[in-house]
């Protein structure tokens, strides 16, 4: 059985906090499509759209991640904490745990 997105989100948030990152999990936004998790880790801003394995982001969610990239941040679609770790490593984030 797949983990619900909320469980994956919680696991990712715990991981980011373990790196002493700043984490925001927007509950209500004035516009649709924003990432599930917004965080700042070692000077890089990440927008993380969390999906269950096999699921894909909507066109609007992809657009929001592209906007984050265009602004100098990093937009990620993550199905697990491991996906986040891999993306952090690609952006030079020191994985100390």
Coordinates of C-alpha atoms in Angstrom, one line a residue:
X1 CA 0.0 0.0 0.0
X2 CA 1.3 3.5 -0.9
X3 CA 2.0 6.1 1.7
X4 CA -0.5 9.0 1.5
X5 CA 1.0 12.3 0.3
X6 CA 0.6 13.7 3.8
X7 CA 2.9 11.0 5.2
X8 CA 5.5 11.7 2.5
X9 CA 5.2 15.5 3.2
X10 CA 5.7 14.9 6.9
X11 CA 8.8 12.7 6.2
X12 CA 10.3 15.4 3.9
X13 CA 9.6 18.2 6.4
X14 CA 11.4 16.2 9.1
X15 CA 14.3 15.6 6.8
X16 CA 14.6 19.3 5.9
X17 CA 14.4 20.3 9.5
X18 CA 17.2 17.9 10.3
X19 CA 19.4 19.9 8.0
X20 CA 18.5 23.0 9.9
X21 CA 16.5 24.2 6.9
X22 CA 13.6 26.6 7.1
X23 CA 10.3 24.9 6.1
X24 CA 6.9 26.3 5.2
X25 CA 3.9 24.0 4.4
X26 CA 1.2 26.3 3.0
X27 CA -2.2 25.2 4.1
X28 CA -4.2 27.8 2.2
X29 CA -3.0 29.9 -0.7
X30 CA -4.7 32.7 -2.6
X31 CA -3.9 30.9 -5.9
X32 CA -3.9 27.3 -6.9
X33 CA -1.0 25.1 -7.9
X34 CA 1.6 26.2 -5.3
X35 CA 4.1 23.5 -4.1
X36 CA 3.2 21.5 -1.0
X37 CA 6.4 22.4 0.7
X38 CA 8.6 25.6 0.4
X39 CA 11.9 25.5 2.1
X40 CA 15.3 27.3 2.3
X41 CA 18.3 25.0 2.8
X42 CA 21.9 26.3 2.8
X43 CA 20.9 29.4 0.8
X44 CA 18.8 27.7 -1.8
X45 CA 15.0 28.0 -2.0
X46 CA 13.1 24.9 -3.0
X47 CA 9.5 24.4 -3.9
X48 CA 8.6 20.7 -3.5
X49 CA 5.5 19.3 -5.0
X50 CA 4.8 15.9 -3.3
X51 CA 3.1 13.1 -5.2
X52 CA 2.4 9.5 -4.5
X53 CA 4.6 7.1 -6.5
X54 CA 3.3 7.0 -10.1
X55 CA 1.4 10.2 -9.8
X56 CA 2.4 13.4 -11.8
X57 CA 1.9 17.1 -11.1
X58 CA -0.8 19.0 -12.9
X59 CA 0.0 21.5 -15.7
X60 CA -0.5 24.4 -13.2
X61 CA 1.8 22.7 -10.6
X62 CA 4.5 22.3 -13.3
X63 CA 4.1 26.0 -14.2
X64 CA 4.5 27.0 -10.5
X65 CA 7.7 24.9 -10.3
X66 CA 9.0 26.5 -13.5
X67 CA 8.3 30.0 -12.0
X68 CA 10.4 29.0 -9.0
X69 CA 13.2 27.9 -11.3
X70 CA 13.0 31.1 -13.3
X71 CA 13.3 33.1 -10.1
X72 CA 16.5 31.3 -9.1
X73 CA 15.1 28.6 -6.9
X74 CA 14.7 24.9 -7.4
X75 CA 11.4 23.2 -8.2
X76 CA 11.1 19.6 -7.3
X77 CA 8.5 16.8 -7.8
X78 CA 9.1 14.3 -5.0
X79 CA 7.7 10.9 -4.4
X80 CA 9.9 10.2 -1.4
X81 CA 12.5 11.7 0.9
X82 CA 15.1 10.0 -1.3
X83 CA 13.9 12.1 -4.3
X84 CA 14.5 15.2 -2.2
X85 CA 18.0 14.0 -1.1
X86 CA 19.0 13.4 -4.7
X87 CA 17.8 16.9 -5.8
X88 CA 19.5 18.5 -2.9
X89 CA 22.8 16.8 -3.8
X90 CA 22.4 18.0 -7.4
X91 CA 22.3 21.6 -6.1
X92 CA 25.3 21.2 -3.8
X93 CA 23.4 20.8 -0.6
X94 CA 25.7 19.0 1.9
X95 CA 24.0 15.8 3.0
X96 CA 25.2 15.3 6.6
X97 CA 22.6 12.8 7.7

